[in-house]
Short mmCIF file of C-alpha atoms in Angstrom, two decimals:
data_model
loop_
_atom_site.label_atom_id
_atom_site.label_comp_id
_atom_site.label_asym_id
_atom_site.label_seq_id
_atom_site.Cartn_x
_atom_site.Cartn_y
_atom_site.Cartn_z
CA MET A 1 84.86 -36.98 156.53
CA THR A 2 86.36 -39.39 154.08
CA GLN A 3 83.82 -40.92 151.69
CA ALA A 4 83.78 -44.77 151.76
CA LEU A 5 85.06 -46.24 148.40
CA LEU A 6 82.23 -48.30 146.54
CA ILE A 7 84.01 -49.13 143.29
CA ASP A 8 87.77 -49.26 142.63
CA LEU A 9 89.32 -49.77 139.23
CA ASN A 10 93.06 -49.98 138.76
CA GLN A 11 94.75 -50.19 135.50
CA VAL A 12 91.85 -52.00 133.90
CA ALA A 13 92.17 -53.16 130.18
CA LYS A 14 89.90 -55.09 128.00
CA SER A 15 90.26 -56.61 124.55
CA PHE A 16 87.90 -58.24 122.16
CA LYS A 17 88.88 -60.52 119.21
CA ALA A 18 88.00 -59.39 115.67
CA THR A 19 86.67 -61.88 113.10
CA ASP A 20 90.22 -62.49 111.78
CA GLY A 21 91.27 -63.63 115.27
CA LYS A 22 93.25 -60.62 116.09
CA SER A 23 92.74 -58.87 119.53
CA ARG A 24 91.46 -55.32 119.47
CA LEU A 25 91.97 -53.28 122.47
CA ILE A 26 88.78 -51.43 123.76
CA LEU A 27 89.94 -50.08 127.19
CA ASP A 28 93.40 -49.53 128.48
CA LYS A 29 94.83 -48.47 131.84
CA VAL A 30 91.52 -47.13 133.38
CA ASP A 31 91.75 -46.10 136.94
CA PHE A 32 88.34 -45.04 138.38
CA GLN A 33 86.76 -44.84 141.79
CA LEU A 34 83.04 -44.32 142.80
CA LYS A 35 82.56 -43.14 146.28
CA ASP A 36 79.68 -43.15 148.78
CA GLY A 37 77.17 -40.26 148.11
CA GLU A 38 78.23 -39.27 144.65
CA ILE A 39 76.73 -39.46 141.11
CA VAL A 40 79.28 -39.81 138.37
CA ALA A 41 78.60 -39.47 134.64
CA LEU A 42 80.77 -41.22 132.00
CA LEU A 43 80.98 -39.42 128.63
CA GLY A 44 82.83 -40.52 125.44
CA LYS A 45 82.32 -40.91 121.75
CA SER A 46 81.14 -44.22 120.19
CA GLY A 47 84.03 -46.60 120.44
CA SER A 48 85.40 -45.34 123.58
CA GLY A 49 84.37 -48.33 125.73
CA LYS A 50 81.86 -46.74 128.03
CA SER A 51 79.33 -49.60 128.00
CA THR A 52 82.11 -52.24 128.24
CA LEU A 53 83.41 -50.43 131.30
CA LEU A 54 79.99 -50.49 133.01
CA ARG A 55 79.59 -54.29 132.21
CA ILE A 56 83.01 -54.91 133.95
CA MET A 57 81.94 -53.07 136.93
CA ALA A 58 78.56 -54.92 137.08
CA GLY A 59 80.48 -58.24 136.85
CA LEU A 60 78.87 -59.16 133.56
CA ILE A 61 82.23 -59.37 131.69
CA PRO A 62 85.71 -59.90 133.12
CA ALA A 63 88.57 -57.34 132.70
CA ASP A 64 91.59 -58.76 130.99
CA LYS A 65 94.07 -56.90 133.09
CA GLY A 66 93.87 -54.67 136.27
CA LYS A 67 91.90 -54.78 139.54
CA VAL A 68 88.06 -54.35 139.77
CA ALA A 69 86.77 -54.22 143.28
CA TYR A 70 83.43 -53.61 145.05
CA ARG A 71 83.96 -52.36 148.72
CA ASP A 72 87.48 -53.80 148.69
CA LYS A 73 86.45 -57.17 147.42
CA ASP A 74 87.45 -58.27 143.94
CA ILE A 75 84.64 -58.63 141.33
CA TYR A 76 84.53 -62.01 139.50
CA GLY A 77 80.85 -62.08 138.56
CA PRO A 78 77.49 -60.40 139.24
CA VAL A 79 77.41 -58.67 142.68
CA ALA A 80 74.32 -58.45 144.74
CA GLY A 81 75.01 -54.86 145.84
CA ILE A 82 75.26 -53.65 142.06
CA ALA A 83 72.29 -53.16 139.79
CA MET A 84 71.98 -52.15 136.17
CA VAL A 85 69.60 -50.28 134.02
CA PHE A 86 69.84 -50.64 130.36
CA GLN A 87 69.03 -48.41 127.47
CA SER A 88 66.72 -51.01 125.63
CA PHE A 89 64.65 -51.51 128.91
CA ALA A 90 65.33 -55.34 128.62
CA LEU A 91 61.89 -56.34 129.88
CA PHE A 92 60.53 -59.85 129.17
CA PRO A 93 57.55 -59.21 127.03
CA TRP A 94 55.72 -62.27 128.30
CA LEU A 95 55.85 -61.32 131.98
CA THR A 96 53.78 -58.66 133.68
CA VAL A 97 55.30 -55.49 135.19
CA GLN A 98 55.11 -57.05 138.66
CA GLN A 99 56.68 -60.17 137.43
CA ASN A 100 59.60 -58.33 135.69
CA VAL A 101 60.29 -56.27 138.72
CA GLU A 102 60.36 -59.38 140.93
CA LEU A 103 62.93 -61.17 138.77
CA GLY A 104 65.92 -60.02 140.66
CA LEU A 105 64.37 -60.95 144.02
CA GLU A 106 63.46 -64.40 142.80
CA ALA A 107 67.01 -64.99 141.59
CA GLN A 108 68.08 -64.05 145.26
CA GLY A 109 65.71 -66.68 146.77
CA VAL A 110 63.41 -64.04 148.42
CA PRO A 111 60.03 -65.66 149.30
CA ALA A 112 57.04 -64.87 147.03
CA ALA A 113 55.02 -62.77 149.62
CA GLU A 114 58.16 -60.64 150.42
CA ARG A 115 58.82 -60.23 146.60
CA GLU A 116 55.27 -59.04 146.11
CA ARG A 117 55.50 -56.61 148.93
CA ARG A 118 58.80 -55.07 147.81
CA ALA A 119 57.73 -54.96 144.18
CA ASP A 120 54.54 -53.13 145.09
CA ALA A 121 56.54 -50.60 147.18
CA VAL A 122 59.06 -49.72 144.40
CA LEU A 123 56.44 -49.51 141.73
CA GLU A 124 54.55 -46.92 143.89
CA LEU A 125 57.89 -45.17 144.52
CA ILE A 126 58.66 -44.95 140.89
CA GLY A 127 55.20 -43.81 139.90
CA LEU A 128 53.76 -47.12 138.60
CA ALA A 129 51.32 -48.02 141.28
CA GLY A 130 48.37 -49.96 139.76
CA PHE A 131 50.39 -51.12 136.63
CA GLY A 132 51.64 -54.33 138.14
CA GLY A 133 49.37 -56.50 136.05
CA ALA A 134 50.16 -54.82 132.74
CA LEU A 135 52.22 -56.30 129.94
CA PRO A 136 55.22 -54.28 128.69
CA ARG A 137 53.48 -53.92 125.25
CA GLU A 138 50.84 -51.90 127.00
CA LEU A 139 53.22 -49.26 128.37
CA SER A 140 54.84 -46.23 126.81
CA GLY A 141 58.53 -46.08 126.60
CA GLY A 142 58.92 -43.84 129.69
CA MET A 143 56.74 -46.36 131.71
CA LYS A 144 58.91 -49.29 130.36
CA GLN A 145 62.01 -47.61 131.58
CA ARG A 146 60.41 -46.90 134.90
CA VAL A 147 59.86 -50.62 135.09
CA GLY A 148 63.52 -51.28 134.26
CA ILE A 149 64.61 -48.80 137.17
CA ALA A 150 62.10 -50.40 139.57
CA ARG A 151 63.55 -53.83 138.81
CA ALA A 152 67.03 -52.46 139.55
CA LEU A 153 65.89 -50.57 142.86
CA VAL A 154 63.81 -53.48 144.29
CA THR A 155 66.88 -55.27 145.26
CA ASN A 156 68.11 -52.34 147.32
CA PRO A 157 71.48 -52.03 145.54
CA ASP A 158 74.40 -50.02 146.85
CA ILE A 159 75.42 -49.04 143.34
CA LEU A 160 73.18 -48.23 140.38
CA LEU A 161 74.82 -48.32 136.97
CA MET A 162 72.64 -46.60 134.23
CA ASP A 163 73.67 -47.21 130.61
CA GLU A 164 72.11 -44.47 128.44
CA ALA A 165 68.95 -45.09 130.44
CA PHE A 166 67.09 -41.98 129.23
CA SER A 167 68.33 -41.81 125.62
CA ALA A 168 65.58 -44.05 124.06
CA LEU A 169 63.00 -41.59 125.36
CA ASP A 170 61.83 -38.35 123.88
CA VAL A 171 63.21 -35.27 125.39
CA LEU A 172 60.34 -34.38 127.80
CA THR A 173 59.91 -37.99 129.06
CA GLY A 174 63.56 -38.43 129.61
CA GLU A 175 63.92 -35.11 131.57
CA THR A 176 60.83 -35.98 133.74
CA LEU A 177 62.35 -39.45 134.64
CA ARG A 178 65.83 -38.01 135.27
CA ASN A 179 64.26 -35.40 137.59
CA ASP A 180 62.18 -38.06 139.39
CA MET A 181 65.33 -40.13 139.88
CA LEU A 182 67.33 -37.15 141.20
CA LYS A 183 64.32 -36.40 143.75
CA LEU A 184 64.51 -39.93 144.94
CA TRP A 185 68.25 -39.61 145.31
CA GLN A 186 68.13 -36.32 147.06
CA ASP A 187 65.28 -37.16 149.45
CA LYS A 188 67.07 -40.54 150.20
CA LYS A 189 63.98 -42.54 149.39
CA ILE A 190 66.20 -45.25 147.75
CA SER A 191 69.08 -47.20 149.55
CA THR A 192 71.45 -46.52 146.63
CA LYS A 193 74.85 -45.18 147.77
CA GLY A 194 76.27 -44.26 144.32
CA ILE A 195 75.18 -43.88 140.74
CA LEU A 196 77.26 -44.12 137.59
CA ILE A 197 75.57 -42.86 134.35
CA VAL A 198 76.90 -43.48 130.94
CA SER A 199 75.53 -40.83 128.71
CA HIS A 200 75.94 -39.07 125.26
CA ASN A 201 73.92 -36.17 126.57
CA ILE A 202 76.17 -33.50 127.99
CA GLU A 203 73.32 -31.44 129.50
CA GLU A 204 72.10 -34.43 131.22
CA ALA A 205 75.38 -35.19 132.68
CA VAL A 206 75.99 -31.60 133.98
CA MET A 207 72.42 -31.56 135.40
CA MET A 208 72.95 -34.93 137.25
CA ALA A 209 76.53 -35.48 138.20
CA ASP A 210 78.98 -34.50 140.97
CA ARG A 211 81.78 -35.46 138.50
CA ILE A 212 81.94 -36.08 134.77
CA ILE A 213 84.57 -38.43 133.49
CA VAL A 214 85.53 -37.98 129.77
CA LEU A 215 86.83 -41.07 127.93
CA SER A 216 89.10 -40.89 124.71
CA SER A 217 88.82 -43.57 122.08
CA ASP A 218 90.91 -46.34 120.48
CA PRO A 219 91.36 -47.48 123.21
CA GLY A 220 89.26 -46.05 125.84
CA THR A 221 91.09 -44.24 128.52
CA ILE A 222 90.24 -41.52 130.95
CA ARG A 223 91.11 -38.30 129.30
CA CYS A 224 89.92 -35.86 131.89
CA GLU A 225 87.65 -35.14 134.89
CA VAL A 226 85.29 -32.26 135.65
CA LYS A 227 84.11 -31.73 139.26
CA ILE A 228 80.73 -30.10 139.77
CA ASP A 229 80.05 -28.37 143.15
CA LEU A 230 76.81 -26.86 142.22
CA PRO A 231 73.85 -27.85 144.49
CA ARG A 232 70.89 -29.81 143.07
CA PRO A 233 68.30 -29.27 141.59
CA ARG A 234 70.18 -27.14 139.01
CA ASP A 235 68.74 -24.63 136.82
CA VAL A 236 69.73 -25.41 133.12
CA ASP A 237 69.71 -21.72 132.23
CA ALA A 238 71.85 -20.58 135.23
CA VAL A 239 75.13 -18.98 134.03
CA GLU A 240 77.24 -21.44 136.00
CA VAL A 241 75.55 -24.45 134.54
CA ARG A 242 75.85 -23.05 130.88
CA ALA A 243 79.48 -22.44 131.44
CA LEU A 244 79.93 -26.06 132.62
CA ILE A 245 77.98 -27.31 129.59
CA ASP A 246 80.15 -25.25 127.46
CA GLU A 247 83.35 -26.50 129.09
CA VAL A 248 82.34 -30.14 128.67
CA TYR A 249 81.52 -29.66 124.95
CA GLY A 250 84.97 -28.22 124.48
CA LEU A 251 86.62 -31.21 126.23
CA MET A 252 84.53 -33.73 124.13
CA THR A 253 85.64 -32.05 120.85
CA MET A 254 89.33 -31.75 121.92
CA ARG A 255 91.50 -34.40 120.45
CA HIS A 256 93.62 -36.32 122.81
CA ALA A 257 97.36 -36.84 122.14
CA HIS A 258 97.03 -40.63 121.69
CA GLU A 259 94.05 -40.15 119.28
CA ALA A 260 95.95 -37.79 117.02
CA THR A 261 98.91 -40.21 116.90
CA ALA A 262 96.60 -43.03 115.95
CA ASP A 263 95.10 -41.09 113.21
CA THR A 264 98.52 -40.38 111.62
CA SER A 265 99.92 -43.89 112.20
CA ASN A 266 99.49 -46.61 109.67
CA ALA A 267 100.01 -49.25 112.35
CA ARG A 268 96.46 -48.61 113.74
CA HIS A 269 93.64 -47.86 111.42
CA LEU A 270 95.12 -45.55 108.71
CA GLY A 271 92.44 -42.98 109.51
CA TYR A 272 89.82 -45.45 108.07
CA ARG A 273 87.42 -45.00 110.95
CA LEU A 274 84.70 -42.49 109.82
CA PRO A 275 82.14 -40.70 112.01
CA ASP A 276 78.58 -42.22 112.12
CA THR A 277 76.71 -39.43 110.07
CA ASN A 278 75.20 -38.87 106.73
CA VAL A 279 75.52 -36.25 104.06
CA SER A 280 72.19 -34.82 104.86
CA ARG A 281 72.99 -34.17 108.50
CA ILE A 282 76.40 -32.71 107.51
CA GLU A 283 74.78 -30.33 105.10
CA GLY A 284 72.08 -29.33 107.54
CA VAL A 285 74.40 -28.51 110.43
CA LEU A 286 76.79 -26.67 107.97
CA ASP A 287 73.83 -24.62 106.56
CA MET A 288 72.90 -23.67 110.10
CA LEU A 289 76.41 -22.75 111.02
CA ALA A 290 76.78 -20.48 107.88
CA ASP A 291 73.38 -18.83 108.22
CA VAL A 292 71.94 -16.28 110.66
CA PRO A 293 72.27 -16.15 113.68
CA PHE A 294 75.61 -17.90 113.68
CA ASN A 295 77.19 -16.41 110.59
CA GLY A 296 80.06 -18.92 110.50
CA ARG A 297 80.67 -19.35 114.25
CA ALA A 298 78.71 -21.18 116.91
CA ASP A 299 78.69 -22.00 120.64
CA LEU A 300 78.29 -25.72 120.38
CA PRO A 301 75.53 -25.92 123.14
CA GLN A 302 73.64 -23.33 121.38
CA LEU A 303 73.92 -24.90 117.97
CA ALA A 304 72.74 -28.30 119.56
CA GLU A 305 69.78 -26.37 120.97
CA GLU A 306 68.91 -24.70 117.67
CA SER A 307 69.18 -27.90 115.61
CA GLU A 308 67.17 -30.11 118.07
CA LEU A 309 69.51 -32.89 117.39
CA SER A 310 70.98 -35.17 120.15
CA ASP A 311 74.71 -34.97 121.06
CA GLU A 312 74.98 -38.57 119.87
CA GLU A 313 73.93 -37.24 116.34
CA LEU A 314 75.84 -34.05 116.54
CA PHE A 315 79.33 -35.13 117.72
CA PRO A 316 79.85 -37.40 114.63
CA THR A 317 78.56 -34.55 112.40
CA TYR A 318 80.91 -32.05 114.00
CA GLU A 319 83.72 -34.55 113.43
CA ALA A 320 82.84 -35.10 109.79
CA LEU A 321 82.75 -31.28 109.10
CA SER A 322 86.19 -31.04 110.69
CA LEU A 323 87.49 -34.04 108.83
CA LEU A 324 86.35 -32.76 105.51
CA GLY A 325 87.94 -29.35 106.20
CA PHE A 326 84.55 -27.43 106.20
CA ALA A 327 84.89 -26.41 109.85
CA VAL A 328 87.35 -26.30 112.82
CA LEU A 329 86.51 -26.89 116.41
CA ASP A 330 87.93 -24.51 118.99
CA LYS A 331 87.17 -25.56 122.57
CA GLY A 332 83.45 -25.12 122.87
CA ASP A 333 82.87 -23.37 119.33
CA ILE A 334 82.70 -24.59 115.83
CA ILE A 335 83.90 -22.29 113.00
CA LEU A 336 83.32 -22.49 109.31
CA THR A 337 86.44 -22.55 107.16
CA PRO A 338 86.72 -20.66 103.88
CA MET A 339 86.16 -24.05 102.09
CA GLY A 340 82.97 -24.49 104.21
CA GLN A 341 81.71 -21.12 103.19
CA LYS A 342 82.51 -21.92 99.63
CA TYR A 343 80.56 -25.02 99.85
CA TYR A 344 77.56 -23.37 101.55
CA GLU A 345 77.46 -20.85 98.71
CA ALA A 346 77.88 -23.23 95.89
CA GLU A 347 75.17 -24.53 93.45
CA LYS A 348 74.12 -28.19 93.95
CA ASN A 349 76.38 -29.76 91.22
CA HIS A 350 79.40 -27.68 92.36
CA LYS A 351 78.62 -28.85 96.02
CA GLN A 352 79.01 -32.48 95.05
CA GLU A 353 82.24 -31.70 93.20
CA LEU A 354 83.55 -29.88 96.20
CA PHE A 355 82.52 -32.64 98.65
CA GLY A 356 84.28 -35.27 96.22
CA GLN A 357 87.49 -33.20 96.12
CA GLN A 358 87.45 -32.86 100.07
CA LEU A 359 86.62 -36.51 100.48
CA LEU A 360 89.70 -37.57 98.34
CA THR A 361 92.01 -35.18 100.01
CA HIS A 362 91.09 -35.89 103.69
CA VAL A 363 89.49 -39.29 103.85
CA PRO A 364 92.11 -42.13 103.30
CA LEU A 365 89.50 -44.81 102.95
CA ALA A 366 87.79 -42.92 100.00
CA ALA A 367 91.12 -42.22 98.49
CA HIS A 368 92.03 -45.95 98.77
CA ILE A 369 88.90 -47.11 97.17
CA ARG A 370 89.35 -44.62 94.28
CA ARG A 371 93.00 -45.53 93.62
CA ASN A 372 92.19 -49.21 93.57
CA LEU A 373 89.21 -48.57 91.12
CA GLU A 374 91.46 -46.67 88.86
CA ALA A 375 93.97 -49.51 88.91
CA GLU A 376 91.32 -52.07 87.77
CA VAL A 377 90.85 -52.72 84.16
CA SER A 378 87.27 -53.30 84.79
CA ALA A 379 87.03 -50.18 87.02
CA SER A 380 85.10 -52.29 89.39
CA LEU A 381 85.71 -53.86 92.75
CA PRO A 382 83.84 -56.16 95.18
CA GLU A 383 83.10 -54.76 98.63
CA GLN A 384 84.39 -57.88 100.54
CA PRO A 385 88.19 -57.13 100.34
CA LEU A 386 87.40 -53.75 101.82
CA LEU A 387 85.41 -55.15 104.62
CA GLU A 388 88.21 -57.56 105.39
CA LEU A 389 90.76 -54.62 105.43
CA LEU A 390 88.57 -52.69 107.97
CA GLU A 391 88.03 -55.76 110.04
CA GLU A 392 91.83 -55.74 110.69
CA PHE A 393 91.23 -52.67 112.90
CA LEU A 394 87.53 -52.70 113.66
CA LYS A 395 84.82 -55.11 114.82
CA ALA A 396 82.80 -56.60 112.01
CA ASP A 397 79.65 -54.48 112.71
CA GLU A 398 81.78 -51.29 113.06
CA ALA A 399 83.70 -52.27 109.66
CA LYS A 400 80.31 -52.61 107.99
CA ARG A 401 79.03 -49.33 109.23
CA VAL A 402 82.31 -47.55 108.26
CA LEU A 403 82.14 -48.91 104.74
CA GLU A 404 78.35 -47.98 104.41
CA VAL A 405 79.30 -44.32 105.41
CA ALA A 406 82.17 -44.25 102.87
CA ILE A 407 79.93 -45.57 100.20
CA GLU A 408 77.30 -42.83 100.91
CA TRP A 409 79.81 -40.01 101.07
CA GLY A 410 81.62 -41.31 97.93
CA ARG A 411 78.48 -41.74 95.83
CA TYR A 412 77.37 -38.20 96.78
CA GLY A 413 80.69 -36.68 95.92
CA GLU A 414 80.66 -38.74 92.55
CA VAL A 415 83.97 -40.25 93.59
CA TYR A 416 82.70 -43.83 92.89
CA GLU A 417 79.37 -45.71 92.55
CA TYR A 418 77.95 -48.73 94.32
CA ASP A 419 75.62 -51.44 93.21
CA TYR A 420 73.53 -52.54 96.07
CA HIS A 421 72.42 -55.77 94.23
CA THR A 422 75.91 -56.98 93.44
CA GLY A 423 77.87 -55.29 96.27
CA ARG A 424 80.40 -53.93 93.80
CA LEU A 425 82.01 -50.48 93.70
CA THR A 426 82.55 -48.83 90.31
CA LEU A 427 84.05 -45.60 88.89
CA PRO A 428 81.35 -43.14 87.70
CA GLU A 429 80.48 -43.49 84.17
CA ASP A 430 81.62 -40.05 83.20
CA THR A 431 85.09 -41.02 84.69
CA GLU A 432 85.39 -44.08 82.69
CA GLN A 433 84.33 -42.27 79.45
CA LYS A 434 87.13 -39.67 80.11
CA ALA A 435 89.64 -42.30 80.71
CA SER A 436 88.86 -44.14 77.53
#
């Protein structure tokens, strides 16, 4: 029997304007379908356009190119049959739980008595019976997200879009809520015909989804798809589940052809984009990798479990270790390089020196800053021209984040200094003394 098509995206593209007025491509040539009776998980690194894609499907923002359809009808704005759950809960703090849940029904013109009846029913379904009169500030994070889910479900949506819906919760609360949602789905206690989940959590995706879509970055395009035929509920420790988790980790760390081209092409971002991680996390993961029981080679899911860090924290750290030449990624494994081993064994001062050397060798932005400082008579530069350079390729907030990462890495590696009061970068004092 052919599954009915709920959502159909064909050659979808989306751009945003940077502060300098230039257009930045976020999504390009995205083809995607969500069918009746399936749960699909959407994975991708930061900057891959996952949330943007979800908002296009919800009708919250338009696509620039391509076709976006719900049950064969083009989407031009919010659709009654599609509901969305946000990571940030997005509750109105001055409204009670009951009033927050009733909002969507009120917008649809549902009479007050019917709104109350349906809100009561969905609050009981989601495990919040008796909390209708509470204000959001009186609830835990898990309860707030249950309200967000109840508000989406009360409209009896065909499609439920979940944007990092469990990521703001602690591990146990997130797992409990995820399992409760799956049980409602399996027992057909909700009218929803299809669910699309955006997630950073690979284990979560494997435990929930019938298909996993992996997006590449800059711009976001569909890199690959993993079909999962295992029945639910799934045992996270089962051999088949662990194998799938390992496979998806490998796919997430594999570089797509167009990403590799972008990194070597001056026409795009000159390799100036930096992973969102800090020196402390880089060293912590490197130390774990070098030490027992891994001894220089680790299975990524196992390392994630041992580190107790989220995939959202780990993937940029893996990328940084690879970028700096301290480790290499091989499918679902991460392997320490000889330089990584040397760094692990070095004393603190020598560590900083090695970090600085690798930074200048492998990170174009750091090398660019250093060259410009050495060319200045004052050995000093304001940060603003660097931000403007980055904003040619990145959105303003991303440019600011990248520069902050470059400053932290450079200060640790004693490649340059930064004055937080004046916003100026300078050469380290010992470098200036040697030069004079």
